[in-house]
Amino acid sequence: MSMPSPLARGHSPGGESKMDILVRLAEPSLFLVSFPRKHLRSYTDLILRLMLFPPRDASFFTYTETSDDGISLFVDKARIKCIREGMEGMPAEMHATICQTSWACLQISHGSQGGCSTSDLVAHVSQCLAEGGISIFYTSTLNTDYVMVSNPSVRRALRTLKKRFNLIVDYDGHSTPRSPARTPVGTPKKASNIPAKGNFLQTMDSFAVEEEEKMPKGKPVSKVSLEVLSQSLFLVSIDKRYLEILAKPLIGEFFRFPQGGKGQRLEPDSKDEISTPAQPRFFSYTDADDEISLILNAEAYARIQSYQTKYRMTLQAESIEWKAIRVDGDWGFDEVGLVAAISTALHESGIDLFYLSTFVRDFVLVPASSQKKAEDELKKRGQVFSLR
């Protein structure tokens, strides 16, 4: 049996072993943006430029589109500048809503143990931050997770995480802490080692933390209303070096709007507003670090798979089918414990999950094979969840 390195493994004062968490400040200032789906036509050129031809100093971008909830973006400083400039020529009623709070993006992944399920990471990290009274947004991808906390709360968040985990911080931005690949559902955990060398790995003890101004803690969540969406979803990760090759196919996916059960494109020269499709649409695009992560419906996933053969490239994809559970209701940016409540309930029941926060809604993805079990477990917690 291989033993984890002293750097990778720590113990609490009571002798209890701590979980290793690698943390990197992926982006110090993110901005949350939203606009109605009917205005997408006016933003199309801008969004495509932000996706495929970003500013040189751009570092983080998420785009999530659903039929019912409109468009939600998380963008860095470089891209928010482009959005504000792009809105200057638009009528006021078409201006996107931009959250006034800026958010720091913490990239997190497992340490020496590796092979842990996504639900393990989501549940433990979100629960820890909820107990610290810290409101978060959360985004899961195939290879790593991202936690967004308001800038005034960043130092408190790091201190809170340090109490629970053996925290290893990458603060120079030159390298990305990568955990071993996620473990497929039902696969036993395997141990591996964290690199003990390299100036991007530092223990929390050497991370200079100053006291921030005292910030009020967020308010705990009340009863959570959930809705299980019917469509099947799939997760794909694309190395960013293939982005130039995939630019045209991705534009095709961006313009593909299902109407009346058939795929229909909105032609680039069309002047019609984009209406809500008869069938639900779920499309999520995350550009961070060196990868593009997608959440797609079955038809789009099949097309992406065909591009892999056509262009002779390697895509990382989860072969299993996922179902989305949508968190309904009007949640404020200061709500605490929403991610923790859902992820902990599913994790304790042995259900794997991916989590996706947007401006308006949160979504939890569970394996289709576990959908019934997930519904039953959430219904058992009727004092917390209302499921429909």
mmCIF file with all atom_site columns, N, CA, C and O in Angstrom, residues 10 37 41 47 91 100 115 123 125 138 162 168 173 227 245 278 283 285 295 325 362:
data_model
loop_
_atom_site.group_PDB
_atom_site.id
_atom_site.type_symbol
_atom_site.label_atom_id
_atom_site.label_alt_id
_atom_site.label_comp_id
_atom_site.label_asym_id
_atom_site.label_entity_id
_atom_site.label_seq_id
_atom_site.pdbx_PDB_ins_code
_atom_site.Cartn_x
_atom_site.Cartn_y
_atom_site.Cartn_z
_atom_site.occupancy
_atom_site.B_iso_or_equiv
_atom_site.pdbx_formal_charge
_atom_site.auth_seq_id
_atom_site.auth_comp_id
_atom_site.auth_asym_id
_atom_site.auth_atom_id
_atom_site.pdbx_PDB_model_num
ATOM 1  N N  . GLY A 1 10  ? -2.946  15.551 6.020   1.00 0.00 ? 10  GLY A N  1
ATOM 2  C CA . GLY A 1 10  ? -2.827  16.205 7.309   1.00 0.00 ? 10  GLY A CA 1
ATOM 3  C C  . GLY A 1 10  ? -3.793  15.601 8.307   1.00 0.00 ? 10  GLY A C  1
ATOM 4  O O  . GLY A 1 10  ? -4.566  14.712 7.994   1.00 0.00 ? 10  GLY A O  1
ATOM 5  N N  . ARG A 1 37  ? -34.034 35.137 -23.000 1.00 0.00 ? 37  ARG A N  1
ATOM 6  C CA . ARG A 1 37  ? -33.709 34.371 -24.203 1.00 0.00 ? 37  ARG A CA 1
ATOM 7  C C  . ARG A 1 37  ? -34.190 35.070 -25.475 1.00 0.00 ? 37  ARG A C  1
ATOM 8  O O  . ARG A 1 37  ? -33.582 34.939 -26.538 1.00 0.00 ? 37  ARG A O  1
ATOM 9  N N  . ARG A 1 41  ? -30.809 37.040 -30.008 1.00 0.00 ? 41  ARG A N  1
ATOM 10 C CA . ARG A 1 41  ? -30.432 37.462 -31.366 1.00 0.00 ? 41  ARG A CA 1
ATOM 11 C C  . ARG A 1 41  ? -29.563 38.708 -31.346 1.00 0.00 ? 41  ARG A C  1
ATOM 12 O O  . ARG A 1 41  ? -28.589 38.823 -32.100 1.00 0.00 ? 41  ARG A O  1
ATOM 13 N N  . ILE A 1 47  ? -21.681 37.237 -28.032 1.00 0.00 ? 47  ILE A N  1
ATOM 14 C CA . ILE A 1 47  ? -21.448 35.984 -27.317 1.00 0.00 ? 47  ILE A CA 1
ATOM 15 C C  . ILE A 1 47  ? -20.471 35.096 -28.081 1.00 0.00 ? 47  ILE A C  1
ATOM 16 O O  . ILE A 1 47  ? -19.565 34.485 -27.493 1.00 0.00 ? 47  ILE A O  1
ATOM 17 N N  . PRO A 1 91  ? -31.018 49.496 -27.078 1.00 0.00 ? 91  PRO A N  1
ATOM 18 C CA . PRO A 1 91  ? -32.044 50.162 -26.266 1.00 0.00 ? 91  PRO A CA 1
ATOM 19 C C  . PRO A 1 91  ? -31.936 49.716 -24.817 1.00 0.00 ? 91  PRO A C  1
ATOM 20 O O  . PRO A 1 91  ? -31.539 48.586 -24.525 1.00 0.00 ? 91  PRO A O  1
ATOM 21 N N  . GLN A 1 100 ? -24.054 43.429 -9.235  1.00 0.00 ? 100 GLN A N  1
ATOM 22 C CA . GLN A 1 100 ? -23.092 44.436 -8.785  1.00 0.00 ? 100 GLN A CA 1
ATOM 23 C C  . GLN A 1 100 ? -21.949 43.835 -7.975  1.00 0.00 ? 100 GLN A C  1
ATOM 24 O O  . GLN A 1 100 ? -20.868 44.422 -7.876  1.00 0.00 ? 100 GLN A O  1
ATOM 25 N N  . GLY A 1 115 ? -9.644  9.922  -7.251  1.00 0.00 ? 115 GLY A N  1
ATOM 26 C CA . GLY A 1 115 ? -10.658 8.937  -7.503  1.00 0.00 ? 115 GLY A CA 1
ATOM 27 C C  . GLY A 1 115 ? -11.951 9.101  -6.745  1.00 0.00 ? 115 GLY A C  1
ATOM 28 O O  . GLY A 1 115 ? -12.788 8.218  -6.774  1.00 0.00 ? 115 GLY A O  1
ATOM 29 N N  . ALA A 1 123 ? -20.298 17.974 -1.911  1.00 0.00 ? 123 ALA A N  1
ATOM 30 C CA . ALA A 1 123 ? -20.962 17.928 -0.610  1.00 0.00 ? 123 ALA A CA 1
ATOM 31 C C  . ALA A 1 123 ? -20.065 18.444 0.505   1.00 0.00 ? 123 ALA A C  1
ATOM 32 O O  . ALA A 1 123 ? -20.486 19.262 1.333   1.00 0.00 ? 123 ALA A O  1
ATOM 33 N N  . VAL A 1 125 ? -17.217 20.332 0.416   1.00 0.00 ? 125 VAL A N  1
ATOM 34 C CA . VAL A 1 125 ? -16.801 21.738 0.299   1.00 0.00 ? 125 VAL A CA 1
ATOM 35 C C  . VAL A 1 125 ? -17.979 22.674 0.553   1.00 0.00 ? 125 VAL A C  1
ATOM 36 O O  . VAL A 1 125 ? -17.872 23.655 1.313   1.00 0.00 ? 125 VAL A O  1
ATOM 37 N N  . TYR A 1 138 ? -21.634 27.416 -7.660  1.00 0.00 ? 138 TYR A N  1
ATOM 38 C CA . TYR A 1 138 ? -20.814 26.209 -7.849  1.00 0.00 ? 138 TYR A CA 1
ATOM 39 C C  . TYR A 1 138 ? -20.959 25.714 -9.284  1.00 0.00 ? 138 TYR A C  1
ATOM 40 O O  . TYR A 1 138 ? -22.067 25.646 -9.825  1.00 0.00 ? 138 TYR A O  1
ATOM 41 N N  . LYS A 1 162 ? -9.729  25.725 5.487   1.00 0.00 ? 162 LYS A N  1
ATOM 42 C CA . LYS A 1 162 ? -8.528  25.204 6.145   1.00 0.00 ? 162 LYS A CA 1
ATOM 43 C C  . LYS A 1 162 ? -8.869  24.440 7.423   1.00 0.00 ? 162 LYS A C  1
ATOM 44 O O  . LYS A 1 162 ? -8.188  23.475 7.795   1.00 0.00 ? 162 LYS A O  1
ATOM 45 N N  . ILE A 1 168 ? -4.155  22.898 0.204   1.00 0.00 ? 168 ILE A N  1
ATOM 46 C CA . ILE A 1 168 ? -2.938  23.199 -0.533  1.00 0.00 ? 168 ILE A CA 1
ATOM 47 C C  . ILE A 1 168 ? -3.287  24.235 -1.581  1.00 0.00 ? 168 ILE A C  1
ATOM 48 O O  . ILE A 1 168 ? -4.179  24.031 -2.400  1.00 0.00 ? 168 ILE A O  1
ATOM 49 N N  . GLY A 1 173 ? -0.627  31.185 -10.080 1.00 0.00 ? 173 GLY A N  1
ATOM 50 C CA . GLY A 1 173 ? -1.302  31.164 -11.367 1.00 0.00 ? 173 GLY A CA 1
ATOM 51 C C  . GLY A 1 173 ? -0.516  30.551 -12.488 1.00 0.00 ? 173 GLY A C  1
ATOM 52 O O  . GLY A 1 173 ? -0.968  30.541 -13.634 1.00 0.00 ? 173 GLY A O  1
ATOM 53 N N  . GLU A 1 227 ? -37.559 20.472 -9.383  1.00 0.00 ? 227 GLU A N  1
ATOM 54 C CA . GLU A 1 227 ? -38.291 19.901 -10.506 1.00 0.00 ? 227 GLU A CA 1
ATOM 55 C C  . GLU A 1 227 ? -37.338 19.050 -11.337 1.00 0.00 ? 227 GLU A C  1
ATOM 56 O O  . GLU A 1 227 ? -36.263 19.508 -11.735 1.00 0.00 ? 227 GLU A O  1
ATOM 57 N N  . ILE A 1 245 ? -10.568 24.152 -34.606 1.00 0.00 ? 245 ILE A N  1
ATOM 58 C CA . ILE A 1 245 ? -11.181 23.137 -35.458 1.00 0.00 ? 245 ILE A CA 1
ATOM 59 C C  . ILE A 1 245 ? -12.688 23.053 -35.212 1.00 0.00 ? 245 ILE A C  1
ATOM 60 O O  . ILE A 1 245 ? -13.486 22.902 -36.132 1.00 0.00 ? 245 ILE A O  1
ATOM 61 N N  . ALA A 1 278 ? -40.526 24.739 -28.505 1.00 0.00 ? 278 ALA A N  1
ATOM 62 C CA . ALA A 1 278 ? -41.561 23.834 -28.027 1.00 0.00 ? 278 ALA A CA 1
ATOM 63 C C  . ALA A 1 278 ? -40.958 22.750 -27.151 1.00 0.00 ? 278 ALA A C  1
ATOM 64 O O  . ALA A 1 278 ? -41.568 22.300 -26.198 1.00 0.00 ? 278 ALA A O  1
ATOM 65 N N  . PHE A 1 283 ? -28.202 23.926 -22.748 1.00 0.00 ? 283 PHE A N  1
ATOM 66 C CA . PHE A 1 283 ? -26.881 24.028 -23.362 1.00 0.00 ? 283 PHE A CA 1
ATOM 67 C C  . PHE A 1 283 ? -25.988 24.822 -22.421 1.00 0.00 ? 283 PHE A C  1
ATOM 68 O O  . PHE A 1 283 ? -26.301 25.954 -22.058 1.00 0.00 ? 283 PHE A O  1
ATOM 69 N N  . TYR A 1 285 ? -21.823 25.873 -21.594 1.00 0.00 ? 285 TYR A N  1
ATOM 70 C CA . TYR A 1 285 ? -20.469 25.967 -22.158 1.00 0.00 ? 285 TYR A CA 1
ATOM 71 C C  . TYR A 1 285 ? -19.591 26.646 -21.121 1.00 0.00 ? 285 TYR A C  1
ATOM 72 O O  . TYR A 1 285 ? -19.879 27.757 -20.676 1.00 0.00 ? 285 TYR A O  1
ATOM 73 N N  . ILE A 1 295 ? -22.308 20.780 -21.512 1.00 0.00 ? 295 ILE A N  1
ATOM 74 C CA . ILE A 1 295 ? -23.435 19.944 -21.100 1.00 0.00 ? 295 ILE A CA 1
ATOM 75 C C  . ILE A 1 295 ? -24.455 20.035 -22.218 1.00 0.00 ? 295 ILE A C  1
ATOM 76 O O  . ILE A 1 295 ? -24.931 21.128 -22.554 1.00 0.00 ? 295 ILE A O  1
ATOM 77 N N  . ILE A 1 325 ? -32.001 18.093 -12.273 1.00 0.00 ? 325 ILE A N  1
ATOM 78 C CA . ILE A 1 325 ? -32.997 18.528 -11.299 1.00 0.00 ? 325 ILE A CA 1
ATOM 79 C C  . ILE A 1 325 ? -32.834 20.032 -11.139 1.00 0.00 ? 325 ILE A C  1
ATOM 80 O O  . ILE A 1 325 ? -31.761 20.513 -10.770 1.00 0.00 ? 325 ILE A O  1
ATOM 81 N N  . ASP A 1 362 ? -30.322 27.035 -10.090 1.00 0.00 ? 362 ASP A N  1
ATOM 82 C CA . ASP A 1 362 ? -29.289 26.024 -9.921  1.00 0.00 ? 362 ASP A CA 1
ATOM 83 C C  . ASP A 1 362 ? -29.802 24.721 -10.509 1.00 0.00 ? 362 ASP A C  1
ATOM 84 O O  . ASP A 1 362 ? -31.011 24.463 -10.529 1.00 0.00 ? 362 ASP A O  1
#
